[in-house]
Coordinates of C-alpha atoms in Angstrom, one line a residue:
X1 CA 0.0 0.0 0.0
X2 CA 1.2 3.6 -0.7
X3 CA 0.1 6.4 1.0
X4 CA 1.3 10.1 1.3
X5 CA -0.7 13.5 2.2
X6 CA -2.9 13.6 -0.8
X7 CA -4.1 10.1 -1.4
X8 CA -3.9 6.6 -0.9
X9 CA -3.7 3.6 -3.0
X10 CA -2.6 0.1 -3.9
X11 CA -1.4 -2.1 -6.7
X12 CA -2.8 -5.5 -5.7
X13 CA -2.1 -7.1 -9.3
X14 CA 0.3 -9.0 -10.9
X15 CA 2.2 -10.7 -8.1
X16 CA 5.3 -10.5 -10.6
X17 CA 6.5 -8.6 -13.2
X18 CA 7.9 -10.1 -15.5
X19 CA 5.9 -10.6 -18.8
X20 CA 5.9 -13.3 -21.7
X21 CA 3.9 -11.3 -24.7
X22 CA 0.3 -12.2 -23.2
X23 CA -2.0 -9.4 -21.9
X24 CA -1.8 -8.9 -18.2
X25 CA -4.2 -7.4 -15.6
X26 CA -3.1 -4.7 -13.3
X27 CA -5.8 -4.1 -10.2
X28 CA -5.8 -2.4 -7.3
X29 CA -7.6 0.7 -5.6
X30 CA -6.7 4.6 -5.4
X31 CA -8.6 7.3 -2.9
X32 CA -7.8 11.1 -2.4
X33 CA -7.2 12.6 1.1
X34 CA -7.9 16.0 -0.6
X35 CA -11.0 16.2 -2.5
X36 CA -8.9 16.2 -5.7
X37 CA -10.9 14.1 -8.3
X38 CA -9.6 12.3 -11.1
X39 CA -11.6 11.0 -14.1
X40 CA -9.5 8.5 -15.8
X41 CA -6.0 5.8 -15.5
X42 CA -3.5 4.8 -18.1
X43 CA -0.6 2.6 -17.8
X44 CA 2.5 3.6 -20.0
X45 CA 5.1 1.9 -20.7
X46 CA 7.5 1.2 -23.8
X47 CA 6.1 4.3 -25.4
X48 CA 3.0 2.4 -25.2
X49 CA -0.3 3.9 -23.8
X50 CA -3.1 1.6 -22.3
X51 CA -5.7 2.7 -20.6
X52 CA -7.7 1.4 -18.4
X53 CA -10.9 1.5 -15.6
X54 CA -10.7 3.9 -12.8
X55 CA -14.3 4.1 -10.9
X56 CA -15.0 0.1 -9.9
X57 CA -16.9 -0.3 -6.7
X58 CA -15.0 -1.2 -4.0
X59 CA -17.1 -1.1 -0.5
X60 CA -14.5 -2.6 1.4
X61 CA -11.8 -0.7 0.7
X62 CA -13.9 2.6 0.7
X63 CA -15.7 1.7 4.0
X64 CA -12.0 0.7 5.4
X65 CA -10.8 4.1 4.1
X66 CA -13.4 6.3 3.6
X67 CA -16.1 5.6 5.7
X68 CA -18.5 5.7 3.2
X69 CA -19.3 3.9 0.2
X70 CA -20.5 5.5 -3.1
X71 CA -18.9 8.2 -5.4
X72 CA -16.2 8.2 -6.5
X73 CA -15.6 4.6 -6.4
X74 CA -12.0 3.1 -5.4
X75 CA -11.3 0.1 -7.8
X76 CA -9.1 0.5 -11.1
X77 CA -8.1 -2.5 -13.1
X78 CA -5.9 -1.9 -16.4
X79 CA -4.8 -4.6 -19.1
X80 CA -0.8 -3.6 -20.2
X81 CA 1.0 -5.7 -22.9
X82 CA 4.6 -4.1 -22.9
X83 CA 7.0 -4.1 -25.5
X84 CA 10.3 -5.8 -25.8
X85 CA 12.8 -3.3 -24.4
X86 CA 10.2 -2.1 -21.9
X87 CA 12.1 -1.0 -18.4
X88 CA 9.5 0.1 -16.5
X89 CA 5.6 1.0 -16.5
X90 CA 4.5 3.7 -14.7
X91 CA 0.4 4.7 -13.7
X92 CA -1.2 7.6 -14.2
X93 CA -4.3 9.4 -12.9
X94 CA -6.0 12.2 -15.5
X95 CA -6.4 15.3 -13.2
X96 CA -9.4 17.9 -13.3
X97 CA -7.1 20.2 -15.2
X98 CA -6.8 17.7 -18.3
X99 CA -3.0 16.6 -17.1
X100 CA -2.0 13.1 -16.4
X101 CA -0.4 12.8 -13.2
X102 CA 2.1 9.8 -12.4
X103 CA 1.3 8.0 -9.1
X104 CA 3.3 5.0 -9.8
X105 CA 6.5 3.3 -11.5
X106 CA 7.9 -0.4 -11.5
X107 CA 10.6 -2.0 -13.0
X108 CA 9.8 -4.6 -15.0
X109 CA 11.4 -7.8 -17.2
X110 CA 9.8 -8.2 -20.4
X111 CA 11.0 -11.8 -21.9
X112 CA 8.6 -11.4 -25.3
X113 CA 6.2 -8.7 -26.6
X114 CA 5.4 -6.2 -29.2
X115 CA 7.7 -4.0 -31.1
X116 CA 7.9 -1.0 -28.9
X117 CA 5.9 1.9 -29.8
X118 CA 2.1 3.0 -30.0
X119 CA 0.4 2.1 -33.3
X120 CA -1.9 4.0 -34.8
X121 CA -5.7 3.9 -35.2
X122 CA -6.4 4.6 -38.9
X123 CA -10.3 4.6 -38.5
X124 CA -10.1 7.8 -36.5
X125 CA -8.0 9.8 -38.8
X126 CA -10.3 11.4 -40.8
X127 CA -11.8 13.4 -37.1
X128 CA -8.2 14.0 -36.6
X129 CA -7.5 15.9 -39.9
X130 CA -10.6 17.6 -39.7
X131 CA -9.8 19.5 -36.8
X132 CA -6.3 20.2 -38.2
X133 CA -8.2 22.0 -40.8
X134 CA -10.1 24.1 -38.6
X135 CA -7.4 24.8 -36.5
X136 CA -5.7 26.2 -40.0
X137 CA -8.9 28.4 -41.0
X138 CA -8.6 29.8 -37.0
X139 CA -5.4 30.6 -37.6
X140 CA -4.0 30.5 -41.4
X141 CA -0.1 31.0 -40.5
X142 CA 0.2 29.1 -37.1
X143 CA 2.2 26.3 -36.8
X144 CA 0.2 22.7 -36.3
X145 CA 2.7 20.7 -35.3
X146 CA 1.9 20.6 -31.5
X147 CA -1.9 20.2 -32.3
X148 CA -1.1 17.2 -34.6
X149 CA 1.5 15.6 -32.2
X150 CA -0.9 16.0 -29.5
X151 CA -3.8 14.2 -31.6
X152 CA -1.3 11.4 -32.2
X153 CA -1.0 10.6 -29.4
X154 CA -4.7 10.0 -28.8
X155 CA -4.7 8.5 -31.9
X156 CA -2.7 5.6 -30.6
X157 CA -3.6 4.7 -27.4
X158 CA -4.9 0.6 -26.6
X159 CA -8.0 1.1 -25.1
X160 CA -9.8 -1.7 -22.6
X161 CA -13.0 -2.3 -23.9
X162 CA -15.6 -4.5 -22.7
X163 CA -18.4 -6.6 -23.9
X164 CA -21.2 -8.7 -21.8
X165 CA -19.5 -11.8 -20.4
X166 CA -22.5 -14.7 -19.7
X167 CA -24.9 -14.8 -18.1
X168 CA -25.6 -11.3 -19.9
X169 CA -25.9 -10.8 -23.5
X170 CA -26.7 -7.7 -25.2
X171 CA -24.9 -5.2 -27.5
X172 CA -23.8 -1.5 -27.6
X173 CA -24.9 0.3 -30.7
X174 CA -24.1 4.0 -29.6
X175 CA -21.3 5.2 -29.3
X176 CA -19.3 3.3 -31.3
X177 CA -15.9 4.3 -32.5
X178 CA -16.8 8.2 -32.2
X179 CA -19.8 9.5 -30.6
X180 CA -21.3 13.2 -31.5
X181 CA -22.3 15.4 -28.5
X182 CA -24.3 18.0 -27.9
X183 CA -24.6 20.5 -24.8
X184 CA -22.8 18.3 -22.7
X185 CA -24.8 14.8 -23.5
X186 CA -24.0 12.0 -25.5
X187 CA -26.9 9.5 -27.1
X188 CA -26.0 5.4 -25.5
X189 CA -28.2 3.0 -26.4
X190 CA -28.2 -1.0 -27.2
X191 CA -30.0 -3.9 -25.5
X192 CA -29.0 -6.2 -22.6
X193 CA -30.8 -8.8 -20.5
X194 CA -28.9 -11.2 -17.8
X195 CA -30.7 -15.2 -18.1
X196 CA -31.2 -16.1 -14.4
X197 CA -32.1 -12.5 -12.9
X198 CA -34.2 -9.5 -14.0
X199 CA -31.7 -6.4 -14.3
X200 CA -34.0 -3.5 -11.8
X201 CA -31.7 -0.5 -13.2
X202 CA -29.1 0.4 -16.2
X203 CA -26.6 3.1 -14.9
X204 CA -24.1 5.2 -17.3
X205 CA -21.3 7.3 -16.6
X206 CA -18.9 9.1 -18.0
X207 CA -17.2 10.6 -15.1
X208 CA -16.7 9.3 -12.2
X209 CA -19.0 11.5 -9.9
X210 CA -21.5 11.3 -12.4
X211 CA -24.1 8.6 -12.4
X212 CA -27.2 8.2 -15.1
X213 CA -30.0 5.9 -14.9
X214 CA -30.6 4.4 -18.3
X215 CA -34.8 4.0 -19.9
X216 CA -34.8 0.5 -19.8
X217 CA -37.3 -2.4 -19.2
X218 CA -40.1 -0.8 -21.6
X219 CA -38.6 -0.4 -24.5
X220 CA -39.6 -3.0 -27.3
X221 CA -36.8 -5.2 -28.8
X222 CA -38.1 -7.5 -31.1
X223 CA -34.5 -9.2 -32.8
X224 CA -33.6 -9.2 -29.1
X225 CA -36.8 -11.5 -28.1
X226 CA -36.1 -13.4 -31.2
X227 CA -32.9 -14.3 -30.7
X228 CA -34.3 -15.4 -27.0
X229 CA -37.8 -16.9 -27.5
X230 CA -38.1 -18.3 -23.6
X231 CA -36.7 -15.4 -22.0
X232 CA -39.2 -13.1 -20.3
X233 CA -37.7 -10.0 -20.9
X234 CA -35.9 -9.8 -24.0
X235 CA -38.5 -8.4 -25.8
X236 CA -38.3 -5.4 -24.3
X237 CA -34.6 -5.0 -23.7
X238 CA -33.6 -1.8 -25.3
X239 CA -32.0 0.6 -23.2
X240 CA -31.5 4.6 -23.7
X241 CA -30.3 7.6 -22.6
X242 CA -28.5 10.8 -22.9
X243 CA -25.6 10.5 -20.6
X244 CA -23.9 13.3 -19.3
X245 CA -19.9 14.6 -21.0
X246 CA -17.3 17.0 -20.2
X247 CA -17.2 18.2 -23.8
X248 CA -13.4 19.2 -22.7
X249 CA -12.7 15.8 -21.8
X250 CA -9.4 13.7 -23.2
X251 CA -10.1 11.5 -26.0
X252 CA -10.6 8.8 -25.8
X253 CA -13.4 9.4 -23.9
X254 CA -14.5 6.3 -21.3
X255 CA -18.2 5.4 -21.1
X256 CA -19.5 2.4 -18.4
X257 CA -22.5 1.3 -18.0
X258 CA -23.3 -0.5 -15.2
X259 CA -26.3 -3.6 -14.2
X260 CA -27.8 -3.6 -11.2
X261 CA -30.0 -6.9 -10.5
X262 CA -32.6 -8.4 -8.6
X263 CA -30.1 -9.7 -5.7
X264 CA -28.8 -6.0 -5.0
X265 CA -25.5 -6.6 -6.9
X266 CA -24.2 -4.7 -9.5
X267 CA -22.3 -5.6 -12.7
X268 CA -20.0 -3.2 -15.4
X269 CA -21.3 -4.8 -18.2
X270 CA -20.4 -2.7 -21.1
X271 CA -17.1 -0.5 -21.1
X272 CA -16.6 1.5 -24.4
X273 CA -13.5 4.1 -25.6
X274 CA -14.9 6.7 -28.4
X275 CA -13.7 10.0 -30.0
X276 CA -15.9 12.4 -28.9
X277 CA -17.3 14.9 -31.4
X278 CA -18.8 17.7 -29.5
X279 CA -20.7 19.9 -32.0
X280 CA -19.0 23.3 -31.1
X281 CA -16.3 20.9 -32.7
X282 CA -18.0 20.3 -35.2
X283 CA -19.3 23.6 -35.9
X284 CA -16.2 25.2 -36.3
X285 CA -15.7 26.5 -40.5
X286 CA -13.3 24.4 -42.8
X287 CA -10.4 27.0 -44.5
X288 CA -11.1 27.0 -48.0
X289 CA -10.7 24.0 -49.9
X290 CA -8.0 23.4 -51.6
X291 CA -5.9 19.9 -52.3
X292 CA -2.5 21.2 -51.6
X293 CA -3.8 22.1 -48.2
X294 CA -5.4 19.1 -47.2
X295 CA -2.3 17.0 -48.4
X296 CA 0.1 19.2 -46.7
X297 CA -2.1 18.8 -43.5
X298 CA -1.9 14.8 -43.9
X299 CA 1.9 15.1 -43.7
X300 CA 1.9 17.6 -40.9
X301 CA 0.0 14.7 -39.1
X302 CA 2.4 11.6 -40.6
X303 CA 5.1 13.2 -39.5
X304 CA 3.4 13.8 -36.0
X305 CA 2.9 10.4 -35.6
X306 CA 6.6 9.3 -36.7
X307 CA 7.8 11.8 -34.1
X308 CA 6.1 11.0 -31.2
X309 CA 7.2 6.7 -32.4
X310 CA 3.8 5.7 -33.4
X311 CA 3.6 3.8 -36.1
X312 CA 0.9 4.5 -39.2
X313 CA 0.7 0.9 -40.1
X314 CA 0.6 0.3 -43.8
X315 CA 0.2 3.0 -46.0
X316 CA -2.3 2.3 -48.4
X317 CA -4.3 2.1 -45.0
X318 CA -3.4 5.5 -43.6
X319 CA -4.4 7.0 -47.4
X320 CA -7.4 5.4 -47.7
X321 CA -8.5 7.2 -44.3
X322 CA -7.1 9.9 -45.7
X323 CA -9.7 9.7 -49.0
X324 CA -12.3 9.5 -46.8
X325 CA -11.0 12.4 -45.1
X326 CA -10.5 14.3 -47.9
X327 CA -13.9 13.7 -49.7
X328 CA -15.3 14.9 -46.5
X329 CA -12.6 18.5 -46.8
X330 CA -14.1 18.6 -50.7
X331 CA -18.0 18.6 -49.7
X332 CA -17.9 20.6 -46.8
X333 CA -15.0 23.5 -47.3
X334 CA -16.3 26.5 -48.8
X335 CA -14.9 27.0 -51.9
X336 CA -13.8 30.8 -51.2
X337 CA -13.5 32.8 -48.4
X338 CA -12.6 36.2 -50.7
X339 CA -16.2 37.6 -49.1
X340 CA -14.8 37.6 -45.9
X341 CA -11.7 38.8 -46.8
X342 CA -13.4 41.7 -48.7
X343 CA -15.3 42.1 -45.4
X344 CA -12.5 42.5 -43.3
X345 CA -10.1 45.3 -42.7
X346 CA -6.7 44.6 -44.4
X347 CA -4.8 47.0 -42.7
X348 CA -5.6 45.6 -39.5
X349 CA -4.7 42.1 -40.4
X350 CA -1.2 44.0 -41.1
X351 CA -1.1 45.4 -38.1
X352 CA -1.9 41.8 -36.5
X353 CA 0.8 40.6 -38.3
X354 CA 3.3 43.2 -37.6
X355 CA 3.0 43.4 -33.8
X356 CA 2.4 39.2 -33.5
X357 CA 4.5 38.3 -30.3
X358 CA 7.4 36.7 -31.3
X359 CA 9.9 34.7 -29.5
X360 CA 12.4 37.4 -29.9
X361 CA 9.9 40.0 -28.3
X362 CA 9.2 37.6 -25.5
X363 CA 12.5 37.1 -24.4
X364 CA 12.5 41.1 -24.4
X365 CA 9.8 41.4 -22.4
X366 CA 11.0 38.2 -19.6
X367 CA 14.6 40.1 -20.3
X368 CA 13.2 43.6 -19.0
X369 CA 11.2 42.4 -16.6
X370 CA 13.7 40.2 -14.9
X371 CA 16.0 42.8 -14.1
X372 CA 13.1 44.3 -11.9
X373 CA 13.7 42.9 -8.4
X374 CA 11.7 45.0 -6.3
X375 CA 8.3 46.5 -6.0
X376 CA 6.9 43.9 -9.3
X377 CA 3.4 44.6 -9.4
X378 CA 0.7 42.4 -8.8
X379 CA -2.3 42.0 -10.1
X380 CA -6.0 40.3 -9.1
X381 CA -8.0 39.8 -11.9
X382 CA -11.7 39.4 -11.2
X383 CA -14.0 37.9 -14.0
X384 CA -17.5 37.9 -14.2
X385 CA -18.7 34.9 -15.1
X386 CA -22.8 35.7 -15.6
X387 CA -23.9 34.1 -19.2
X388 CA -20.7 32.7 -20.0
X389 CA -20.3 29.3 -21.8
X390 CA -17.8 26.6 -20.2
X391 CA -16.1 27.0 -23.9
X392 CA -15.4 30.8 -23.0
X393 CA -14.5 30.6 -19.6
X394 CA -11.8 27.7 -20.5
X395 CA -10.3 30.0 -23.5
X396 CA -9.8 32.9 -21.5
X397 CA -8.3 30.6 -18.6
X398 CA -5.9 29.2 -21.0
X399 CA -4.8 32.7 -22.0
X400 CA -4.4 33.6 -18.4
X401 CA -2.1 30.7 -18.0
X402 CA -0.2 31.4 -21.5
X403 CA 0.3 34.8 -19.5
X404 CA 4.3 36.0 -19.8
X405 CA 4.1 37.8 -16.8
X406 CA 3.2 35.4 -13.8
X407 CA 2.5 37.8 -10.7
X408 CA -1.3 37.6 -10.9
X409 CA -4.2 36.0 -9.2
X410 CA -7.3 35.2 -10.9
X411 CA -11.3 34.8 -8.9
X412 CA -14.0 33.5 -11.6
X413 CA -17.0 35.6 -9.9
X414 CA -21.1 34.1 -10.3
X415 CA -22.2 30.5 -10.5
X416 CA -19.5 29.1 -12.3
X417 CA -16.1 27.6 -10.7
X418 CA -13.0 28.2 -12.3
X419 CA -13.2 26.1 -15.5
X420 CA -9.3 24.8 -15.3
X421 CA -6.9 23.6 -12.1
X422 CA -4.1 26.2 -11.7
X423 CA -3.1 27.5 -8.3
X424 CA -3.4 31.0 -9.5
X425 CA -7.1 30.3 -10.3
X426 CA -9.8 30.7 -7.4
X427 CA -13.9 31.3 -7.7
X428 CA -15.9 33.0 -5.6
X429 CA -19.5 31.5 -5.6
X430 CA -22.5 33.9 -6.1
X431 CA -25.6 32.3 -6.9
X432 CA -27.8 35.1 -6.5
X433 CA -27.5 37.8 -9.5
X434 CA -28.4 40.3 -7.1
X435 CA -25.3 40.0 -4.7
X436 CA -22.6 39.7 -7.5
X437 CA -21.2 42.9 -6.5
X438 CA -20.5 42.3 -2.8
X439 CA -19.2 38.9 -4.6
X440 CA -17.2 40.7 -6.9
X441 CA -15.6 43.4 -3.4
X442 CA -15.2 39.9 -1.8
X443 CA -12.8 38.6 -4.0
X444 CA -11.0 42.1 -4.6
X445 CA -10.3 42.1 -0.7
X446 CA -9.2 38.5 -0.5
X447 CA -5.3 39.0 -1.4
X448 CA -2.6 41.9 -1.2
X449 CA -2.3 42.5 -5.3
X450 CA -1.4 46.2 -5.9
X451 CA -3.7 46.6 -9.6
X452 CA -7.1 45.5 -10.0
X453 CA -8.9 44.7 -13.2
X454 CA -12.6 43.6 -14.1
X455 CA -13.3 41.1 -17.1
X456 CA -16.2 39.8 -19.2
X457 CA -15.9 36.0 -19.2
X458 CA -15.8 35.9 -22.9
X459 CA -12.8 37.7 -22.9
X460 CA -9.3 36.7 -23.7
X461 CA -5.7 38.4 -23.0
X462 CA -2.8 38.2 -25.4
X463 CA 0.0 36.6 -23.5
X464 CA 2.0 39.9 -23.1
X465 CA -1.2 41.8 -22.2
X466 CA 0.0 41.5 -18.6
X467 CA 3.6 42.3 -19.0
X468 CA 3.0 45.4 -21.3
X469 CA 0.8 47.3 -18.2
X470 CA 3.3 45.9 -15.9
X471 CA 6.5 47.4 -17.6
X472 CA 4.3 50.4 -17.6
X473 CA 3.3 50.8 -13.9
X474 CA 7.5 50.4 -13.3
X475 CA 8.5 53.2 -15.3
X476 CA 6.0 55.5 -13.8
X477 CA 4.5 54.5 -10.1
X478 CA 2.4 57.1 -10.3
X479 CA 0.1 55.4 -12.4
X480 CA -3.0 55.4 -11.2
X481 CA -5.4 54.0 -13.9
X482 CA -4.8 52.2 -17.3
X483 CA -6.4 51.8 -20.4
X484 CA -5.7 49.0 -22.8
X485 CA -6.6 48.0 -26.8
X486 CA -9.3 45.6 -27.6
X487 CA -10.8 44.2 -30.4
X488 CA -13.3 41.6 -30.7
X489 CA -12.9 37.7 -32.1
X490 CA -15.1 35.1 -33.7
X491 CA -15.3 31.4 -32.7
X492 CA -13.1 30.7 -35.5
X493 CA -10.7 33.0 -34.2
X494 CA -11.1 35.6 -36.8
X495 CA -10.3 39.6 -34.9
X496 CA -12.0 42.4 -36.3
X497 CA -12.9 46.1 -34.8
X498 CA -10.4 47.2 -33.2
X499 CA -10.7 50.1 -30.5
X500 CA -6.9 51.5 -30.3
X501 CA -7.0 53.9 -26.9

């Protein structure tokens, strides 16, 4: 067992580790001291990612520990395969800022096993190169490189999928491989029935504080009831619902659904990994179409995939995803964009261009501001979050945390928490509209900054935003009130009307 301040947990399985080629269960239980949840478990090793289960009932070890049993649940179990050359494996817990977190490492012999490296998942590649595209019609000069290496990686990973074992039978028809989503649900639905025992309740989850009871039991199923004439509930064996997503979440994304029967036990009967497709995701424009585009976004992500050692498998494979991909970039893409650029002011995309933070000018800025050792100042930044969208609060986080001057503390002010985990990030809960500005004087009081600002949710900072009015206040202390540019931005990341102050 391995404890420390923040949690507690064990790796009960394999007694040895040593491995032969075969596919081997890991098990064992985690729990947090802290509050601190995490939502999913991989096992890495080799350059290999599996994941696993986290979220299993455990009422032993949770009563033992815990003193209660329910939410989250203890038990994890994993299935790892490493690769020849493999050293160690080490576990990791997905945090509630989107990182993975290691918790665990062991050496390990590996006598036989796969080559070493992830392999990659050619039925997904066509999602993958769509959002490449949209991320090049947000942002028609950026570099894609650490987009593409990122949805490699996903791209690669061995899932642990599960089926009904006897006595159930049944199927999962939604999700499948990818599953759309819409305002934070996703459409499950099959059949299932158990021979000996009637199944009282279907529950789905996505997360693991999130429980959702399926519609099941009335629901006719007539290929179920013929494939099981005697059986008295098979005719009505279909099961729905819309189960709850983080539309943020990592892809894969982990669905369970659970069976709970007659006798009080209860049963994971169906685990599935799918690509979610939220439809912000969805939503978001295609850059113009154009072949040499879409076959210079195919190599960007080919040669994501050989940098990060995953393998594409054969190649007439990866290109006939690609096809697919790329009759999906030919009916969709608009076939010019010339309106908008007629639309938009071209002497303020110059002007974009022209002052674009470079690398050069951030090492300026960190240079300049370094030499300051004394009297830096610090700023609280209090955002209203009232009518903001998850989507907007996370974007303006991020920029916040792509910030290149770091003395700043941020309170997320209304009914929404702060969307990301950073230290600098805290939220001050105000339910009622009417008291958001005694919220809002709460959170300006709670630390020592020197320079207070209020923001709109929707907005976002540029990362030297904070530097620039920071530079300023040091060359003249006197300063007692500052004014700043804006401009406003689309969800496809297009800036137009500027206000220069």
């Amino acid at each position: 067992m391995n404890e420390n301040d923040s949690y507690i947990f064990d790796v009960e399985l394999p007694a040895k580790w040593v491995f032969s080629g075969e596919p081997t269960w890991i098990s064992g239980w985690f729990l947090s001291k802290t509050g601190a949840v995490f939502s999913d478990i991989r096992a890495v090793t080799g350059g290999v990612t599996h994941l696993g289960i986290l979220g299993l009932p455990r009422p032993d070890i949770e009563e033992r520990h815990r003193s209660r049993v329910g939410l989250p649940y203890a038990g994890f179990v994993l299935q790892v395969r490493p690769p020849l050359g493999a050293k160690h494996i080490r576990i990791e817990l997905l945090d509630a800022g989107g990182r993975w977190t290691e918790i665990w490492r062991q050496a390990i012999t590996v006598l036989w096993g796969p080559t070493p490296g992830g392999r990659l998942n050619a039925g997904i590649v066509p999602d993958q190169l769509q959002k490449l595209l949209q991320a090049r019609r947000a942002d028609a000069t950026g570099a894609l490189d650490s987009l593409a290496r990122r949805l490699a990686v996903e791209s690669a990973v061995i899932p642990l999928d599960s089926l009904p074992n006897p006595p159930f039978f049944g199927a999962l028809e939604k999700p499948w491989l990818t599953g759309g989503s819409q305002f934070g649900k996703v459409t499950v639905e099959g059949w299932i029935i158990h021979k000996q025992q009637r199944i009282r309740r279907l529950i789905a989850s996505t997360h693991p504080l999130v429980e959702v009871e399926m519609d099941y039991g009335e629901r006719e199923r007539l290929d179920a009831g013929a494939l099981f004439p005697g059986h008295p509930y098979a005719t009505r064996s279909q099961y729905f619902g819309m189960v709850d997503i983080d539309e943020h979440v990592v892809n894969p994304a982990c669905l369970k659904i659970f069976a709970d029967l007659e006798d009080g036990t209860r049963h994971l009967v169906f685990l599935r990994r799918f690509y979610q497709r939220p439809c912000a995701q969805l939503e978001r424009p295609l850059p113009e179409f154009s072949r040499r585009l879409f076959f210079s976004t195919a190599l960007t992500f080919a040669r994501a995939c050989r940098a990060e050692g995953i393998r594409l498998g054969s190649l007439g494979s990866y290109w006939r995803q690609c096809r697919v991909a790329y009759k999906l970039f030919a009916r969709f893409a608009p076939r010019s964009l010339a309106h908008l650029t007629a639309q938009n002011d071209s002497s303020y995309v110059t002007w974009q261009r022209i002052n674009d933070l470079t690398p050069r000018l951030r090492r300026s800025l960190e240079s300049t501001l370094g030499k300051v050792t004394l009297d830096q100042p610090a700023f609280t930044l209090l955002i209203d979050t009232r009518g903001c969208t998850s989507t907007q609060l996370t974007e303006l986080a991020a920029s916040l945390q792509a910030q290149v001057y770091p003395h700043w503390h941020a309170w997320f002010v209304g009914d929404t928490s702060a969307p990301l985990s950073e230290r600098r990030f805290h939220t001050q809960r105000s339910e009622n509209p009417k008291k958001i500005a005694s919220a809002l004087n709460t959170a300006a009081h709670a630390d020592g900054s020197t320079h207070l600002t209020l923001l709109p949710g929707h907005s976002r900072l540029s990362p030297d935003a904070l530097a620039e009015i920071a530079i300023a206040i040091i060359g003249d202390p006197s300063l007692e009130l500052i004014y700043t540019d804006e401009d406003s931005m689309d969800d496809s990341g297009l800036r137009s009307a500027p206000l220069f102050k």
